[in-house]
mmCIF file of C-alpha atoms and ligand atoms in Angstrom:
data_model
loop_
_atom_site.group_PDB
_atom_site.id
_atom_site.type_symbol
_atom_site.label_atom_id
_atom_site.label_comp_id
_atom_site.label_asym_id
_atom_site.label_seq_id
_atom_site.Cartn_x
_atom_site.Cartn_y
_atom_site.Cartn_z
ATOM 1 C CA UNK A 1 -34.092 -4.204 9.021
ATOM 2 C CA UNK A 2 -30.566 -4.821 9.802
ATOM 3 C CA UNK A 3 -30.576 -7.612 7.697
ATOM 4 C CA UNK A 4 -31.796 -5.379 4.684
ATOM 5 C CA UNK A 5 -29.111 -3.070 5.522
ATOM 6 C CA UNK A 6 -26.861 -5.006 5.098
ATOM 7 C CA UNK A 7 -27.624 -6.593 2.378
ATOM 8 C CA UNK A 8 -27.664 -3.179 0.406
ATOM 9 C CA UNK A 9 -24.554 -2.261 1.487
ATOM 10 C CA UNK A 10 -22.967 -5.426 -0.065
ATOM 11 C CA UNK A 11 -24.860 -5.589 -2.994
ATOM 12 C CA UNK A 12 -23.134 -4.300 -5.319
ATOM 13 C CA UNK A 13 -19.937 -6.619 -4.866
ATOM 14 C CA UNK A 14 -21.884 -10.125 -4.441
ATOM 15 C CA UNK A 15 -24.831 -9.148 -7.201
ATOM 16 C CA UNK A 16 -24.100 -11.862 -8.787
ATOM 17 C CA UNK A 17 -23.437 -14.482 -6.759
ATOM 18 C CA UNK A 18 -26.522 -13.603 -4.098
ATOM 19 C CA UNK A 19 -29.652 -12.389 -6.498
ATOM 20 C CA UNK A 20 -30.395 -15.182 -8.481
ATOM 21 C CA UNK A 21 -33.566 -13.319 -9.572
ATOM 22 C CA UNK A 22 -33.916 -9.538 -11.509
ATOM 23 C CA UNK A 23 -36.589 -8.520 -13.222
ATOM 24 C CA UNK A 24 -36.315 -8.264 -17.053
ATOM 25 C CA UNK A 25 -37.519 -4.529 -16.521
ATOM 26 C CA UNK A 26 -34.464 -4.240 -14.233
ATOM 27 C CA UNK A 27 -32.664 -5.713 -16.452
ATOM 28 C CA UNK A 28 -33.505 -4.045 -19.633
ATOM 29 C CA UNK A 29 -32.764 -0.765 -17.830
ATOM 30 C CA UNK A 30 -29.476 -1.864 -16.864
ATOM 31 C CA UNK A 31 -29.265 -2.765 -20.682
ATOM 32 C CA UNK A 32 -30.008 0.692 -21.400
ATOM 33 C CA UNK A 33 -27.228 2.263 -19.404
ATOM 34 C CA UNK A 34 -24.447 -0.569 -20.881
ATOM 35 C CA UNK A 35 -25.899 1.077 -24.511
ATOM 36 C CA UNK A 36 -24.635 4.350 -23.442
ATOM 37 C CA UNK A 37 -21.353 3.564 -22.925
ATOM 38 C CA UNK A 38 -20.779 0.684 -25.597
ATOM 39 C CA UNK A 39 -22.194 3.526 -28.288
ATOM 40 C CA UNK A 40 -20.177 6.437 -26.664
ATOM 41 C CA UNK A 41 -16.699 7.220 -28.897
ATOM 42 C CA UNK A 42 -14.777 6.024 -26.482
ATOM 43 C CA UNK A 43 -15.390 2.500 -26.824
ATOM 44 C CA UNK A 44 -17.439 2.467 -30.348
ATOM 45 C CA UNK A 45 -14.246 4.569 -32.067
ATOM 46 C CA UNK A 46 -12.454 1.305 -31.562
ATOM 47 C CA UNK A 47 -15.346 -1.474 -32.141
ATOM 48 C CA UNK A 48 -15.468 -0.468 -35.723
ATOM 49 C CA UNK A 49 -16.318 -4.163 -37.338
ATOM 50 C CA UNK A 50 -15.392 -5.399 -40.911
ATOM 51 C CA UNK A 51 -14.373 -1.774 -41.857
ATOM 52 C CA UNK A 52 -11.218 -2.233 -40.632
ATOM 53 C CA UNK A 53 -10.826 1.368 -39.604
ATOM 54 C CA UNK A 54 -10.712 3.045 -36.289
ATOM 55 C CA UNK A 55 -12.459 6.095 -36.094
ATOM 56 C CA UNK A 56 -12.103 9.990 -34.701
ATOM 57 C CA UNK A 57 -15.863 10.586 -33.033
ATOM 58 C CA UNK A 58 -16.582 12.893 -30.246
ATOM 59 C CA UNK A 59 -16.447 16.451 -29.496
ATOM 60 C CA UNK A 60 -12.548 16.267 -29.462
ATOM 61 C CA UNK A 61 -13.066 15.934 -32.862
ATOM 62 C CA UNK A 62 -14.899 17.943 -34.105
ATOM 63 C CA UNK A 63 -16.608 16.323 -37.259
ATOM 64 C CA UNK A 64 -16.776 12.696 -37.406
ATOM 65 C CA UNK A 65 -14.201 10.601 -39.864
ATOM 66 C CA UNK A 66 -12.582 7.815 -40.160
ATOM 67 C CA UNK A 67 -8.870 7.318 -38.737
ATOM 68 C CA UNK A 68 -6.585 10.307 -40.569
ATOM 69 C CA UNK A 69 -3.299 8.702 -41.913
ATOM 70 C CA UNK A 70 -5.042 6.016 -44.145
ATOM 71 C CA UNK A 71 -4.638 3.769 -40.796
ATOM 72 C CA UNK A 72 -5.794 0.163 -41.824
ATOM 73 C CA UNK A 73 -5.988 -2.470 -38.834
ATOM 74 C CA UNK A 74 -5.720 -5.917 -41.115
ATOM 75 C CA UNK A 75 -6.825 -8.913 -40.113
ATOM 76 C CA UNK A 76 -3.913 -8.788 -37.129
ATOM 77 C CA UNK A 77 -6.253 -5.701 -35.928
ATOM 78 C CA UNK A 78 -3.069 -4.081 -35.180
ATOM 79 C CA UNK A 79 -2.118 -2.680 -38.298
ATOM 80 C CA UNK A 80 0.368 -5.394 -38.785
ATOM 81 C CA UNK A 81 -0.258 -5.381 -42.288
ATOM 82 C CA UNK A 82 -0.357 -1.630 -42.657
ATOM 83 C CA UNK A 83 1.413 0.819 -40.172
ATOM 84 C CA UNK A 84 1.561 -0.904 -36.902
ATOM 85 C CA UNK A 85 -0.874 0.732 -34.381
ATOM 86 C CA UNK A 86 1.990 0.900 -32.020
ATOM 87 C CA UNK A 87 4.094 2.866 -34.151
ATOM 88 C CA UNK A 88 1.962 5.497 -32.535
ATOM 89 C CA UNK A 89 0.188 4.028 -29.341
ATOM 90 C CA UNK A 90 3.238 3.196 -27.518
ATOM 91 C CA UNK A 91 2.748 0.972 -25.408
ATOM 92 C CA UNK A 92 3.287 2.315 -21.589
ATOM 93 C CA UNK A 93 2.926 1.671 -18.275
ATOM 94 C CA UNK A 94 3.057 5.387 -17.307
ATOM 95 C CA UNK A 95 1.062 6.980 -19.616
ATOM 96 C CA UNK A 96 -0.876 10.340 -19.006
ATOM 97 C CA UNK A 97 -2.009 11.013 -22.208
ATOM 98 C CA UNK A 98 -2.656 14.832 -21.230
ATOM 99 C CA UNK A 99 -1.885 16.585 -24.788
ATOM 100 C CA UNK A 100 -4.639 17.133 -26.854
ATOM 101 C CA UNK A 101 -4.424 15.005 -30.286
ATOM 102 C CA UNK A 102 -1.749 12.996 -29.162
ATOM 103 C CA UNK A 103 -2.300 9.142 -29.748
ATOM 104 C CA UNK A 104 -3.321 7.788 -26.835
ATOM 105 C CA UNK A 105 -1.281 5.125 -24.605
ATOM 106 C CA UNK A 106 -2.209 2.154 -22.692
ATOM 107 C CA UNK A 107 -0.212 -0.315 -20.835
ATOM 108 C CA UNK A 108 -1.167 -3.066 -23.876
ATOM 109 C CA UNK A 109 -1.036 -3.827 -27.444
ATOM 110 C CA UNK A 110 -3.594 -0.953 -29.224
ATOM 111 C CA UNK A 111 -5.737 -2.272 -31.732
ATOM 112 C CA UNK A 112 -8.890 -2.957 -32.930
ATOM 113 C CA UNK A 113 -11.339 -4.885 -31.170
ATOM 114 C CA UNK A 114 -12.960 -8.429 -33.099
ATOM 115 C CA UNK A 115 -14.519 -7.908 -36.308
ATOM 116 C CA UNK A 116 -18.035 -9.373 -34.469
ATOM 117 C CA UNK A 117 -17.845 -6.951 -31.790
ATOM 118 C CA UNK A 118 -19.201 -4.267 -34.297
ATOM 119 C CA UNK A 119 -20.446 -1.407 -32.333
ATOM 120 C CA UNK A 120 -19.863 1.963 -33.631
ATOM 121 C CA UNK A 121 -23.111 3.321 -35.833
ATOM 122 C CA UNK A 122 -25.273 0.023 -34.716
ATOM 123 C CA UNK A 123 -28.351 0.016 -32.937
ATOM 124 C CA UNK A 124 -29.044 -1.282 -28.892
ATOM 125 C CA UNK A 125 -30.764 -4.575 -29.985
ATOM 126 C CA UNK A 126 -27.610 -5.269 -32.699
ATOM 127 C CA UNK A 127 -25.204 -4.827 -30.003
ATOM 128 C CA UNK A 128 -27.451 -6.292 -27.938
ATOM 129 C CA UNK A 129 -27.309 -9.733 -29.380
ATOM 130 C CA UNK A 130 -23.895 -9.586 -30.399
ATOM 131 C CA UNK A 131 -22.944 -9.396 -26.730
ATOM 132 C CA UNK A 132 -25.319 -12.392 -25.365
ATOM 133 C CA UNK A 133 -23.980 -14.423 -28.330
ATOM 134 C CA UNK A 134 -20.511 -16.458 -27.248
ATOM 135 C CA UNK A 135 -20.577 -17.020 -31.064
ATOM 136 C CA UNK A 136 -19.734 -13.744 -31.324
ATOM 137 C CA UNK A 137 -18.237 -12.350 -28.274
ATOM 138 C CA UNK A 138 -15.024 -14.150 -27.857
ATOM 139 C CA UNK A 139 -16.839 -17.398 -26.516
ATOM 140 C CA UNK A 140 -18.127 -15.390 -23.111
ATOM 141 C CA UNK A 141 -20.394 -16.327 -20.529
ATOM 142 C CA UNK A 142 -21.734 -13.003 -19.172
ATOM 143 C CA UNK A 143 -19.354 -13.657 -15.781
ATOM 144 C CA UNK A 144 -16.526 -14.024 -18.141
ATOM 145 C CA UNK A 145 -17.552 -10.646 -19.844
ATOM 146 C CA UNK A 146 -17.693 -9.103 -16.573
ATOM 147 C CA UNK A 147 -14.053 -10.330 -15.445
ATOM 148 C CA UNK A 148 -12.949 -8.918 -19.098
ATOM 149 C CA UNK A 149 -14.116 -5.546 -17.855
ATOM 150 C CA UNK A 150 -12.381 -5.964 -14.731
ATOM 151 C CA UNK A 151 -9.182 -6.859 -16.497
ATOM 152 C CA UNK A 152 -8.648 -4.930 -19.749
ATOM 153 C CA UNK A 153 -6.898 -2.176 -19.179
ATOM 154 C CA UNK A 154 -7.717 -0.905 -22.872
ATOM 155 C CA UNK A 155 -11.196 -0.057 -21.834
ATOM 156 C CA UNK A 156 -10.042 1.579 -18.523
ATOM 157 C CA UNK A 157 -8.324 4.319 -20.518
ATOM 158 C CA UNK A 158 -12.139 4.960 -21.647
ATOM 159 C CA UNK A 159 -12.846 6.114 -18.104
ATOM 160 C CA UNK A 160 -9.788 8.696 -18.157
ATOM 161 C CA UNK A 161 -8.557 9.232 -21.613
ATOM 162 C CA UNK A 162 -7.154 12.673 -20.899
ATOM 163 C CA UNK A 163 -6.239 15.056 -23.385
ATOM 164 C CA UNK A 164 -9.537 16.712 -23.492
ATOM 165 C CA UNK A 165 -11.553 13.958 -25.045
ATOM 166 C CA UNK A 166 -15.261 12.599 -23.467
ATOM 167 C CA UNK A 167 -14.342 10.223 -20.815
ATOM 168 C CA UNK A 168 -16.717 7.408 -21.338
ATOM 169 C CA UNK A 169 -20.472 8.034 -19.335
ATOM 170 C CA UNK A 170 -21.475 6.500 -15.815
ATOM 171 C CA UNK A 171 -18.114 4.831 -14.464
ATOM 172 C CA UNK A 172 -15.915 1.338 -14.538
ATOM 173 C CA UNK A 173 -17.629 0.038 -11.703
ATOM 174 C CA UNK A 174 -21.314 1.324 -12.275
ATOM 175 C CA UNK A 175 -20.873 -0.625 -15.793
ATOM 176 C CA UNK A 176 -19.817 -3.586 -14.284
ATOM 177 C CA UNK A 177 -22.528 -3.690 -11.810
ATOM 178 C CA UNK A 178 -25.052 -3.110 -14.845
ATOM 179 C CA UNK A 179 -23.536 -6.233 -16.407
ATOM 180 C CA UNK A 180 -24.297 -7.890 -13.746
ATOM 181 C CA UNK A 181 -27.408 -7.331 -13.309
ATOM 182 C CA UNK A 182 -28.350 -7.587 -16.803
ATOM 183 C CA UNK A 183 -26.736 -11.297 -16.597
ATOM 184 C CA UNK A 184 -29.054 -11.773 -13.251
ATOM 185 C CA UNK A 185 -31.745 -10.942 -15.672
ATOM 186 C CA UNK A 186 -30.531 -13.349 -18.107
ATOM 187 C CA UNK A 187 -29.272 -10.993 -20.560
ATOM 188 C CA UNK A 188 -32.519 -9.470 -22.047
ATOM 189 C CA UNK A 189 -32.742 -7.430 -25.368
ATOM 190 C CA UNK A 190 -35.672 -5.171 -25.728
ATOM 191 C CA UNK A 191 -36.466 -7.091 -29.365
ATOM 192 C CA UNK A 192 -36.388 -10.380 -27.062
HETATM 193 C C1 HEC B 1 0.789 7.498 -37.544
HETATM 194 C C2 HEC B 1 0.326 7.495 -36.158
HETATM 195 C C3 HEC B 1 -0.852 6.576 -35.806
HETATM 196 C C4 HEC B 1 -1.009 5.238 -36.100
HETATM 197 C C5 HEC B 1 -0.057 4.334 -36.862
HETATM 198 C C6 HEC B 1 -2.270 4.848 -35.521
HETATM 199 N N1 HEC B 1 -2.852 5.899 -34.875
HETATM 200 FE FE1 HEC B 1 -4.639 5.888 -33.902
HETATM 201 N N2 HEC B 1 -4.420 7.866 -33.432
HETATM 202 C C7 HEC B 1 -3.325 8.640 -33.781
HETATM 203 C C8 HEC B 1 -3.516 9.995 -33.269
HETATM 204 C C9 HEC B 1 -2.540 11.154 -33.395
HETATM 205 C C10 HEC B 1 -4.768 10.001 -32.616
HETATM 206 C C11 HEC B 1 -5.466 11.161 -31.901
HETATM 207 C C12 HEC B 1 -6.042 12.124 -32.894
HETATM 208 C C13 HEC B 1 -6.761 13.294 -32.244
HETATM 209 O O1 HEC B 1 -7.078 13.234 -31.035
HETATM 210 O O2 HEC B 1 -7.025 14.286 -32.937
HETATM 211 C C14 HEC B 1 -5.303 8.637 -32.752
HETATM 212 C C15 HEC B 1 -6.537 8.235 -32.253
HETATM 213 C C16 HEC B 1 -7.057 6.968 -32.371
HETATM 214 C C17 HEC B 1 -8.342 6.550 -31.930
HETATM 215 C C18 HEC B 1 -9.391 7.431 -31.284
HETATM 216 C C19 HEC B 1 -9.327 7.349 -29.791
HETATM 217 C C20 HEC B 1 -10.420 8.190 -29.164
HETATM 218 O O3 HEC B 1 -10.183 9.375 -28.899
HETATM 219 O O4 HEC B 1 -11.525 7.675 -28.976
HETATM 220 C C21 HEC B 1 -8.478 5.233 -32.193
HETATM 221 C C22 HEC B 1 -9.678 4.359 -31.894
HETATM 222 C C23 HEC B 1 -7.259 4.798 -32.826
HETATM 223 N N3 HEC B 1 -6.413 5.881 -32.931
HETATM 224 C C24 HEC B 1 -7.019 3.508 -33.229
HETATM 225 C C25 HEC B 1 -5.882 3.120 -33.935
HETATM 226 C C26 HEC B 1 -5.639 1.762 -34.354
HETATM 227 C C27 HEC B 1 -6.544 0.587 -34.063
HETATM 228 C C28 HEC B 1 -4.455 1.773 -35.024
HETATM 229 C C29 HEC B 1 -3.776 0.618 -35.742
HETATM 230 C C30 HEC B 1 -4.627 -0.167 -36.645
HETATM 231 C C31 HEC B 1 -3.964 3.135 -35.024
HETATM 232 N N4 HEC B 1 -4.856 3.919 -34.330
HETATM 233 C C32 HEC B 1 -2.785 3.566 -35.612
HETATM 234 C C33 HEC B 1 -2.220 8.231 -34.486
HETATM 235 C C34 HEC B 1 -2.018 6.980 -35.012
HETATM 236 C C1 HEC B 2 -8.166 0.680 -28.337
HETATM 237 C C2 HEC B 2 -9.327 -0.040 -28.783
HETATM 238 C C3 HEC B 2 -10.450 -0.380 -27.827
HETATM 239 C C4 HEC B 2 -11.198 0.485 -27.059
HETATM 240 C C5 HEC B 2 -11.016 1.988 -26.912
HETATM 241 C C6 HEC B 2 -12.212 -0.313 -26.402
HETATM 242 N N1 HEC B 2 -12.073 -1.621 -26.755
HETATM 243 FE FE1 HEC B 2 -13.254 -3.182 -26.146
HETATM 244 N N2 HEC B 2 -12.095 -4.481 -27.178
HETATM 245 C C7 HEC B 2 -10.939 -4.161 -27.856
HETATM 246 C C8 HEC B 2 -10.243 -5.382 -28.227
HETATM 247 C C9 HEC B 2 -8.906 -5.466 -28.950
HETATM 248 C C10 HEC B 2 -11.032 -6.459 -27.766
HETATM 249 C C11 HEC B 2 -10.747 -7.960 -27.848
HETATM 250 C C12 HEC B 2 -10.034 -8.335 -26.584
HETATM 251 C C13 HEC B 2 -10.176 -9.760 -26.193
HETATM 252 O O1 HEC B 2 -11.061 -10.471 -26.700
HETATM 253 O O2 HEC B 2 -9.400 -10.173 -25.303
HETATM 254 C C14 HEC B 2 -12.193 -5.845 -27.121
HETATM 255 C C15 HEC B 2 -13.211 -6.593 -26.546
HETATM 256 C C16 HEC B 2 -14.172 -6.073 -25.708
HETATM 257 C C17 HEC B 2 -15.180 -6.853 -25.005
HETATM 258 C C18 HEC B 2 -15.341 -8.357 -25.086
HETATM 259 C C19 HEC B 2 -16.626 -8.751 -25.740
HETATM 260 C C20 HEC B 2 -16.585 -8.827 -27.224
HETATM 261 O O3 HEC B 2 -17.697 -8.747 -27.793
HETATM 262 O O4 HEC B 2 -15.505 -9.031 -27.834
HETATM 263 C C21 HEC B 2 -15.903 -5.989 -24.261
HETATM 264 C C22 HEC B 2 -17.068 -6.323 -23.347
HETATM 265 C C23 HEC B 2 -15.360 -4.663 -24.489
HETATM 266 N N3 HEC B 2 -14.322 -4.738 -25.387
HETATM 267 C C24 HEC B 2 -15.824 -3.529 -23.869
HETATM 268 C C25 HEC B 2 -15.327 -2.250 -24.128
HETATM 269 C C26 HEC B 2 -15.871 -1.064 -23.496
HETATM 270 C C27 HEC B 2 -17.033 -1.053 -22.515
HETATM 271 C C28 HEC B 2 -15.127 -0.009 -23.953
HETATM 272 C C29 HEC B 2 -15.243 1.441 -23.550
HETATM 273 C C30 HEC B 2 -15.443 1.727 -22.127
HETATM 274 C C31 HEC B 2 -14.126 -0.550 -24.871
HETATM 275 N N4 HEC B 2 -14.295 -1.901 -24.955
HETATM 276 C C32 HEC B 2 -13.162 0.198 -25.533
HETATM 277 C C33 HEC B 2 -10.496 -2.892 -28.160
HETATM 278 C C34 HEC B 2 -10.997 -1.716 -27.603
#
């Protein structure tokens, strides 16, 4: 009993290292919840793919569109080509980002994520796949992809964006534990 206690308690730091074994049902429904957030605007207005635009989704916005301002990101995927991103996402340690329709701030370089990590508009098995593939995931094993979460303070803002937008659903660390457990489950998809 104590023993079990325990072991609850600490699960949710040392999932990974200390449950070599989740079912694939487990794991699909941890799959499930990771879908909700990689879809919601907050991260999917950014993981655009080859269209090389960002994009204004959510209720902040009203109607859904592409990026006002003709913003391009180029191959750079920070606009270096085009308008920088920067030019308007300052960079900034200190950020609030509490006025509505103000470009948003984070303490690194805004841009556009990897062509491959095309999210926005694709279905749970796409991103699925995309995210289980190192081909196609910037070369991650899924501890690596957890440490990225840990790490990237891009994605953080997606938590607490401010200004009025959707913050991403669930939280930081609930989605971190979900990627872990849907690596303990060896990183199902629901199409296999
Ligand atoms: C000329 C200024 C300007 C430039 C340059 C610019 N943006 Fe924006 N961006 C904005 C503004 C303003 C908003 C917020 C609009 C709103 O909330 O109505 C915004 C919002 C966004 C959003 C939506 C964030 C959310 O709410 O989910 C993304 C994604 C984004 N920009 C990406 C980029 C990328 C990537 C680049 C460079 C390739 C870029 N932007 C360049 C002004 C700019
Ligand atoms: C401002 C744009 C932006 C937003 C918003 C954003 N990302 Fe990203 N994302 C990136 C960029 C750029 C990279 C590439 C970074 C790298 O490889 O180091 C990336 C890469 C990733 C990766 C690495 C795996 C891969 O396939 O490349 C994960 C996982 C990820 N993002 C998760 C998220 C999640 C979850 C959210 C929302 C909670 C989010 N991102 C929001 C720009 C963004």
């Amino acid at each position: 009993m104590m023993r079990a206690a325990a072991f609850l308690f600490l699960w949710p730091v040392v999932a990974y290292a200390q449950e070599p074994q989740v079912s694939a049902a487990d794991g699909l429904a941890a799959w499930d919840r990771i879908f909700e957030v990689v879809s919601h605007p907050r991260c999917a207005n950014c993981h655009t793919g080859p269209s090389d635009r960002p994009m204004w989704s959510g209720p902040s916005y009203g109607e859904t569109r592409v990026h006002g301002m003709n913003i391009r990101a180029g191959e750079s995927r920070i606009g270096a080509e085009f308008i920088p991103c920067r030019t308007c996402h300052v960079t900034s340690n200190t950020a609030q980002n509490d006025t509505p329709h103000a470009a948003p701030q984070v303490a690194d370089a805004w841009r556009l994520a990897p062509v491959e990590a095309h999210w926005f508009g694709q279905s749970s098995d796409d991103i699925c796949q995309q995210l289980r593939d190192p081909e196609r995931n910037g070369g991650r094993t899924v501890e690596e992809l957890v440490e990225h979460l840990g790490h990237d303070v891009i994605l953080h803002w997606a938590w607490a964006p401010g200004g009025g937008r959707a913050p991403a659903p669930y939280s930081l660390s609930i989605h971190i534990r979900d990627m872990q457990i849907w690596g303990n489950a060896g990183q199902p998809c629901a199409a296999g």
